PDB file of C-alpha atoms in Angstrom:
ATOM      1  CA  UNK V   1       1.933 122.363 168.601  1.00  0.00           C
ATOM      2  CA  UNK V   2       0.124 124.163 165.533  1.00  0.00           C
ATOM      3  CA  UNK V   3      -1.846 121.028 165.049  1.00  0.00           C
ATOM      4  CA  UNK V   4      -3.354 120.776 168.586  1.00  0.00           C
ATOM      5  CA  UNK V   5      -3.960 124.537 168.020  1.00  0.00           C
ATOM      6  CA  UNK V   6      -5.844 124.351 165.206  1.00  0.00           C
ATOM      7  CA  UNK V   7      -7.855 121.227 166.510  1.00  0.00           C
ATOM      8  CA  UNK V   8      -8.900 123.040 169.597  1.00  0.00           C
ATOM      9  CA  UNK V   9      -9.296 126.311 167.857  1.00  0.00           C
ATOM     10  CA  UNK V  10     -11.716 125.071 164.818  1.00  0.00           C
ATOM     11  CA  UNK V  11     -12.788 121.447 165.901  1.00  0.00           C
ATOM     12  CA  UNK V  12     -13.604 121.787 169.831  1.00  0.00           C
ATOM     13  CA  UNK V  13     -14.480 125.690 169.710  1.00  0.00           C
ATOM     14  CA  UNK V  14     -15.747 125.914 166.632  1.00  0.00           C
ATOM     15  CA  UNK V  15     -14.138 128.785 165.929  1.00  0.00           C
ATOM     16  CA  UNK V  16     -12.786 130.204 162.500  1.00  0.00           C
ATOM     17  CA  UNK V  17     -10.662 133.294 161.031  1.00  0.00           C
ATOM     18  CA  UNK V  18     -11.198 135.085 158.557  1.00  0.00           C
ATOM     19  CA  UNK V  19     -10.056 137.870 156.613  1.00  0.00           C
ATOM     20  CA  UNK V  20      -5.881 139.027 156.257  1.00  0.00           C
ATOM     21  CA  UNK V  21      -3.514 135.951 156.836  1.00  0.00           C
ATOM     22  CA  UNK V  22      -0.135 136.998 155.200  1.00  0.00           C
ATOM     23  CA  UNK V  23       1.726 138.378 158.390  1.00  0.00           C
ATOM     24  CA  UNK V  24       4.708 137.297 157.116  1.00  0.00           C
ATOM     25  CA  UNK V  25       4.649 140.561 154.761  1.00  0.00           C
ATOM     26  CA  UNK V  26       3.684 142.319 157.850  1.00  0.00           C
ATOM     27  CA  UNK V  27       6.777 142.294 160.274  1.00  0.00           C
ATOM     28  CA  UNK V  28       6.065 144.823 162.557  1.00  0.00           C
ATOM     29  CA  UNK V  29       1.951 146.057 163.256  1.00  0.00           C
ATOM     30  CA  UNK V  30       0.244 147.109 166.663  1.00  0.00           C
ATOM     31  CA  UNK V  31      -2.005 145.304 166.795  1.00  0.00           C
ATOM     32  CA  UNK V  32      -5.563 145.409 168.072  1.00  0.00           C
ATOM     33  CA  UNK V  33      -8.189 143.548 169.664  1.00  0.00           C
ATOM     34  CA  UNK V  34     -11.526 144.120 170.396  1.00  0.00           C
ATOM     35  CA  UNK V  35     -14.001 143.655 172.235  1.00  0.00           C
ATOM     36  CA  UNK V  36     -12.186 143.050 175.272  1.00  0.00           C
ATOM     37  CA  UNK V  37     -14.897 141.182 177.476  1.00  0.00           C
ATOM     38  CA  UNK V  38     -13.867 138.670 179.177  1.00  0.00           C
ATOM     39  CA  UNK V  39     -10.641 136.818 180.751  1.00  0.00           C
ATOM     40  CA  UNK V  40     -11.104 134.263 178.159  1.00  0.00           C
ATOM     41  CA  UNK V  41     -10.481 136.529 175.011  1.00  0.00           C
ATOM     42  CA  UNK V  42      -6.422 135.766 175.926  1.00  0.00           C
ATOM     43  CA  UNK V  43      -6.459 132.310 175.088  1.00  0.00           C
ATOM     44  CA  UNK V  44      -8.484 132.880 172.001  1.00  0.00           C
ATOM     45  CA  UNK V  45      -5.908 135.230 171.095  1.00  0.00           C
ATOM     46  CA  UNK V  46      -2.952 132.910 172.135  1.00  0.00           C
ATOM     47  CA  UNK V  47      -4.676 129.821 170.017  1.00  0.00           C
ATOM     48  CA  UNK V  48      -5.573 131.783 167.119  1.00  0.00           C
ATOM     49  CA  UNK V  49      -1.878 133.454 167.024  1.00  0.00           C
ATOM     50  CA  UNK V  50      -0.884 129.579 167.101  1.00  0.00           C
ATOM     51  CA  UNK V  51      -3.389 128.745 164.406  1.00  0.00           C
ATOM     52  CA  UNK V  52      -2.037 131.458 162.220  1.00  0.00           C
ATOM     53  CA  UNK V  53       1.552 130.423 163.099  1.00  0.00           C
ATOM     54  CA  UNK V  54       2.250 134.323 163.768  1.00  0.00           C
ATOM     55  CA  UNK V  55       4.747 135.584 166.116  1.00  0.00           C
ATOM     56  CA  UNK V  56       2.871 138.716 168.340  1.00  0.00           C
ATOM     57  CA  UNK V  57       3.968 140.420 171.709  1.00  0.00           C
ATOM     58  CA  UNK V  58       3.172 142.252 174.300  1.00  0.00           C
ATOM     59  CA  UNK V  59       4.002 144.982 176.832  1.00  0.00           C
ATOM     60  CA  UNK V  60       4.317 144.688 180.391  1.00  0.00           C
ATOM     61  CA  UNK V  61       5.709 145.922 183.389  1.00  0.00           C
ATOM     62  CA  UNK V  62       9.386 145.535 183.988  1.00  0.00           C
ATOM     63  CA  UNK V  63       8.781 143.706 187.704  1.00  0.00           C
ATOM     64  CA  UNK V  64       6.329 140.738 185.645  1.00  0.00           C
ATOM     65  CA  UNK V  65       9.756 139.956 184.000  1.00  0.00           C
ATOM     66  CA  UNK V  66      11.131 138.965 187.576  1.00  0.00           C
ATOM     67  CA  UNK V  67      11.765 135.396 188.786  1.00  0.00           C
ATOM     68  CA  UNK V  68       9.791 133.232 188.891  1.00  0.00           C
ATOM     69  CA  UNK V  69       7.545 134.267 186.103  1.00  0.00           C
ATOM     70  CA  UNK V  70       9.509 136.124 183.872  1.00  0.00           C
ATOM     71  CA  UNK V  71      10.693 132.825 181.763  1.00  0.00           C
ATOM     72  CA  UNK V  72       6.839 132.554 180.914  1.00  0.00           C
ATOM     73  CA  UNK V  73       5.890 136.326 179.995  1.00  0.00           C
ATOM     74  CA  UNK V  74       9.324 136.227 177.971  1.00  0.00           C
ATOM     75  CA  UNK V  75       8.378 133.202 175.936  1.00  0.00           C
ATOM     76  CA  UNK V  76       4.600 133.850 175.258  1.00  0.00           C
ATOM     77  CA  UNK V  77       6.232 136.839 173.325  1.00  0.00           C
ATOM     78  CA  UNK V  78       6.292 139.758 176.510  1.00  0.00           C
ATOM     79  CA  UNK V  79       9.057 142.313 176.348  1.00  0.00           C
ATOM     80  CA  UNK V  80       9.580 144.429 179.289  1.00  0.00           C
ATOM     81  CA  UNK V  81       8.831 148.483 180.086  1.00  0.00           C
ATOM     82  CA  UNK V  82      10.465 150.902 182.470  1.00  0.00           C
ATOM     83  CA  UNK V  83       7.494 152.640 183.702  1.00  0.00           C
ATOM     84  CA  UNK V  84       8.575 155.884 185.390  1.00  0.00           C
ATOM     85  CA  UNK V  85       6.694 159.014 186.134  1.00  0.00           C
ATOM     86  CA  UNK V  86       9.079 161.220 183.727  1.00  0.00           C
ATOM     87  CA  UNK V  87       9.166 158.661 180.876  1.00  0.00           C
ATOM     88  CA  UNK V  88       6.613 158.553 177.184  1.00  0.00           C
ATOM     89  CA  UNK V  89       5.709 154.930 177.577  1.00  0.00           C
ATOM     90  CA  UNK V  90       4.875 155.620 173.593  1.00  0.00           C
ATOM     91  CA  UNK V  91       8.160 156.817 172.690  1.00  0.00           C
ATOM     92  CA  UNK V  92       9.920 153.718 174.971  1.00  0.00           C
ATOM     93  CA  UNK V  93       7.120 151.327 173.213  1.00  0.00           C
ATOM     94  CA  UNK V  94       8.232 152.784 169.791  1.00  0.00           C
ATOM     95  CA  UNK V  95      11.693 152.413 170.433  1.00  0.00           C
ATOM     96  CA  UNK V  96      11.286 148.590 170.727  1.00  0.00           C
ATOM     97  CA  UNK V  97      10.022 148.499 167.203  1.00  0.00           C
ATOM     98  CA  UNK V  98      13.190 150.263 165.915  1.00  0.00           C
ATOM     99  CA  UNK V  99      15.536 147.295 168.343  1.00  0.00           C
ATOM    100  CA  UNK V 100      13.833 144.671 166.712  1.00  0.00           C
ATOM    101  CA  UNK V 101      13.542 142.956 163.501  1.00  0.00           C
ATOM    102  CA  UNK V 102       9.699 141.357 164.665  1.00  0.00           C
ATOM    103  CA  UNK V 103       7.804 143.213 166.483  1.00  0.00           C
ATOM    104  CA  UNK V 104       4.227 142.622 166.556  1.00  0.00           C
ATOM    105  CA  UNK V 105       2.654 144.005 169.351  1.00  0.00           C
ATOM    106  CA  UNK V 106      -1.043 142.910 170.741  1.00  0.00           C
ATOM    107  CA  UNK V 107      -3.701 145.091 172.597  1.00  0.00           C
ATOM    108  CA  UNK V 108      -6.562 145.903 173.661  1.00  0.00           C
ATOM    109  CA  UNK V 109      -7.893 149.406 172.680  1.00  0.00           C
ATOM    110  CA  UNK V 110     -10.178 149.510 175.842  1.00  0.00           C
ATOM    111  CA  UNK V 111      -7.775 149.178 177.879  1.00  0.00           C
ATOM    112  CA  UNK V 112     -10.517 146.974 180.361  1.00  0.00           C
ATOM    113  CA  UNK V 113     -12.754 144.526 179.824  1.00  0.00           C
ATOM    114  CA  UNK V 114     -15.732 146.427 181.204  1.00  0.00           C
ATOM    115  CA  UNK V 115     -17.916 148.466 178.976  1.00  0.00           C
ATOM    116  CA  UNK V 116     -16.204 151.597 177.581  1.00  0.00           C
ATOM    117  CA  UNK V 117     -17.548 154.907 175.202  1.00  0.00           C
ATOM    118  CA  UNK V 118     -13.955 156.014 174.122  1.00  0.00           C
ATOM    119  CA  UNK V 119     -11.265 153.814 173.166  1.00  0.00           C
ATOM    120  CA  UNK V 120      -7.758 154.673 174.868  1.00  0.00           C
ATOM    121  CA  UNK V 121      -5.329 156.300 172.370  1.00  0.00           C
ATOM    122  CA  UNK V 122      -1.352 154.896 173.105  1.00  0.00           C
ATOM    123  CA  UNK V 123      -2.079 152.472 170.703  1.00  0.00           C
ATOM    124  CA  UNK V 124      -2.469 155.030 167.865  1.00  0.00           C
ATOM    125  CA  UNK V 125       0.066 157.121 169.154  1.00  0.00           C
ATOM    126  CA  UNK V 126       2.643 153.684 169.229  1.00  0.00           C
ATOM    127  CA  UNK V 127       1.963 152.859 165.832  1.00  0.00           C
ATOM    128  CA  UNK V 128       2.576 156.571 164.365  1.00  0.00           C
ATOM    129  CA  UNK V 129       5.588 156.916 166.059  1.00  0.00           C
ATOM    130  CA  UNK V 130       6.983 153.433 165.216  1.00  0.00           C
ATOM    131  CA  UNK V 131       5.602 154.081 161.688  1.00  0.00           C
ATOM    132  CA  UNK V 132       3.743 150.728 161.423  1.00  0.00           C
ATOM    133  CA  UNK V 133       0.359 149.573 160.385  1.00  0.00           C
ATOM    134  CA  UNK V 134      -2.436 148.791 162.731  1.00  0.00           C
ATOM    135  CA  UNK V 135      -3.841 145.405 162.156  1.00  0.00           C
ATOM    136  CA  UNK V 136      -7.352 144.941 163.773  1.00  0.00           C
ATOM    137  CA  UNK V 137      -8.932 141.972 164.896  1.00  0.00           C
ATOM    138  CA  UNK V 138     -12.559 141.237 165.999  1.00  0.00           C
ATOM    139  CA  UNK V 139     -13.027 138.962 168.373  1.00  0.00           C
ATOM    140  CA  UNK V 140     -16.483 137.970 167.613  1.00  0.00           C
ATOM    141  CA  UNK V 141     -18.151 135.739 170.177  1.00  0.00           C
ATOM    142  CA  UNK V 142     -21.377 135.794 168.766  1.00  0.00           C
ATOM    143  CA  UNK V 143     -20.635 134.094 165.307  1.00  0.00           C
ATOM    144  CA  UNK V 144     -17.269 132.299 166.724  1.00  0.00           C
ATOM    145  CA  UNK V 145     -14.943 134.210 164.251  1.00  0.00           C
ATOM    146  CA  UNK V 146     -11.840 136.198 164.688  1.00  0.00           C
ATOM    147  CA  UNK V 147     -12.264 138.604 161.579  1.00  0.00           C
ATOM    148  CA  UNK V 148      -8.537 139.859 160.590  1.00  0.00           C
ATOM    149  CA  UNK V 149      -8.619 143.741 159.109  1.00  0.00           C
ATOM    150  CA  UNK V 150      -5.667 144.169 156.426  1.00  0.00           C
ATOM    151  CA  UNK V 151      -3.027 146.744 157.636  1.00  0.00           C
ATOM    152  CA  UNK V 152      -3.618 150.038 158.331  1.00  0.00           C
ATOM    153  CA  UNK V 153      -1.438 153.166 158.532  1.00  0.00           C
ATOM    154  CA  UNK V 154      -2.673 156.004 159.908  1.00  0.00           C
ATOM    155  CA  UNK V 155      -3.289 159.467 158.429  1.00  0.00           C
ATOM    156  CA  UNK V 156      -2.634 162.515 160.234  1.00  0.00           C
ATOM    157  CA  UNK V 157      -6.540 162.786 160.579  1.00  0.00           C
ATOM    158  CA  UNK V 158      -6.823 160.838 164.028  1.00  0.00           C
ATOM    159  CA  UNK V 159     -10.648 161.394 164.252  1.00  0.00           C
ATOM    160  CA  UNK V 160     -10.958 159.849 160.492  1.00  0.00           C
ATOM    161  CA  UNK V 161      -8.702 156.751 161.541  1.00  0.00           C
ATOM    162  CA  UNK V 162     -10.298 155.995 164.918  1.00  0.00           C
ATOM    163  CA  UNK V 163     -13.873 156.515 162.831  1.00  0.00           C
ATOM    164  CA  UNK V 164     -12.630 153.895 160.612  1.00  0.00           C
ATOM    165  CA  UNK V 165     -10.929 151.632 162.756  1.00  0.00           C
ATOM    166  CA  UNK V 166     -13.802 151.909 165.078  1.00  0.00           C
ATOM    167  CA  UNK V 167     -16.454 150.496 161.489  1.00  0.00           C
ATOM    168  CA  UNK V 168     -14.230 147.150 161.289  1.00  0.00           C
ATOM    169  CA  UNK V 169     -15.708 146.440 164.981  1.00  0.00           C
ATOM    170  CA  UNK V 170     -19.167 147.433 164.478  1.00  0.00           C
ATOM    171  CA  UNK V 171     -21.563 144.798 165.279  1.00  0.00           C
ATOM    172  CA  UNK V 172     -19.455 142.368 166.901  1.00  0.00           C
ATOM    173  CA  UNK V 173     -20.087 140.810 169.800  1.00  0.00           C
ATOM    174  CA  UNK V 174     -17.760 139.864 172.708  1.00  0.00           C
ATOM    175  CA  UNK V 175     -18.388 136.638 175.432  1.00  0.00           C
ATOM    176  CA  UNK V 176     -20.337 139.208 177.818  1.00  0.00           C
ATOM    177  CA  UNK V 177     -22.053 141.284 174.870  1.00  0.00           C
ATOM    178  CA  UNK V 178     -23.856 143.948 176.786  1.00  0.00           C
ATOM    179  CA  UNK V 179     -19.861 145.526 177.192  1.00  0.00           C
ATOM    180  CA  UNK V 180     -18.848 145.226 173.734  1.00  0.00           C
TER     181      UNK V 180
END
């Protein structure tokens, strides 16, 4: 399946990465992605995790898990969340770092795919908590490249980190540019 991956991915998008590639040293990252434009920055993100032969995951609502569906959110790496009033989603995320040996889990630091001036912050808090690096990629329409930051572990200067984290994206664009 890597093959047909990495046909569609390079030869019939035209697409490329570039930058880190050695996630097997990396077992456990949060993982971002940005811009967050459009609906079709998923399947970029599924071929190029494909193309990279990387395991990632996501988070998701404990009902998506559910018959019928549930088989197919399980296997394209989702792990299900209580979500309750009374409970710190980044403390139940974090704890699913600790009950696994891979854990690799993808987001999008908008949190929407319209345009946005402040980035949402449970990804930061997820990865301090779980102690693991933040690995960012930019999904760059414009110049058909997924550019691949090397880990990063945060400092306990959160303005510094989101200042830095938010350099790697500068300049990219996303499918609809005027929200990146």
């Amino acid at each position: 399946m890597r093959w047909l991956s990495k046909f569609i991915y390079h030869k019939i998008l035209g697409w490329r990465a570039v930058g880190f590639s050695d996630f097997d040293s990396v077992k456990k990252a949060v993982i971002i992605a940005a811009p967050h434009t459009h609906w079709l920055d998923f399947p970029i993100g599924i071929l190029l995790r494909s193309v990279l032969g990387v395991k990632t995951n996501f988070v998701g609502k404990s009902s998506l898990f559910k018959f019928p569906y549930g088989w197919i959110f399980r296997a394209l790496g989702g792990a299900p969340v209580q979500r309750h009033e009374n409970s710190n989603q980044v403390e139940v995320i974090a704890k699913l770092f600790h009950d696994r040996d891979v854990f690799r889990m993808a987001m999008s630091p908008e949190g929407t795919r319209k345009k946005v001036d402040k980035w949402r912050t449970g990804f930061y808090y997820i990865a301090k908590a779980a102690k693991v690096p933040i690995v960012m990629i930019a999904l760059d329409f414009e110049n058909k490249q997924s550019k691949i930051s090397e880990p990063y572990y945060t400092t306990d200067d959160k303005e510094a980190d989101f200042k830095f984290m938010r350099s790697f994206f500068k300049g990219v664009k996303g499918k609809i540019p005027e929200n990146s």
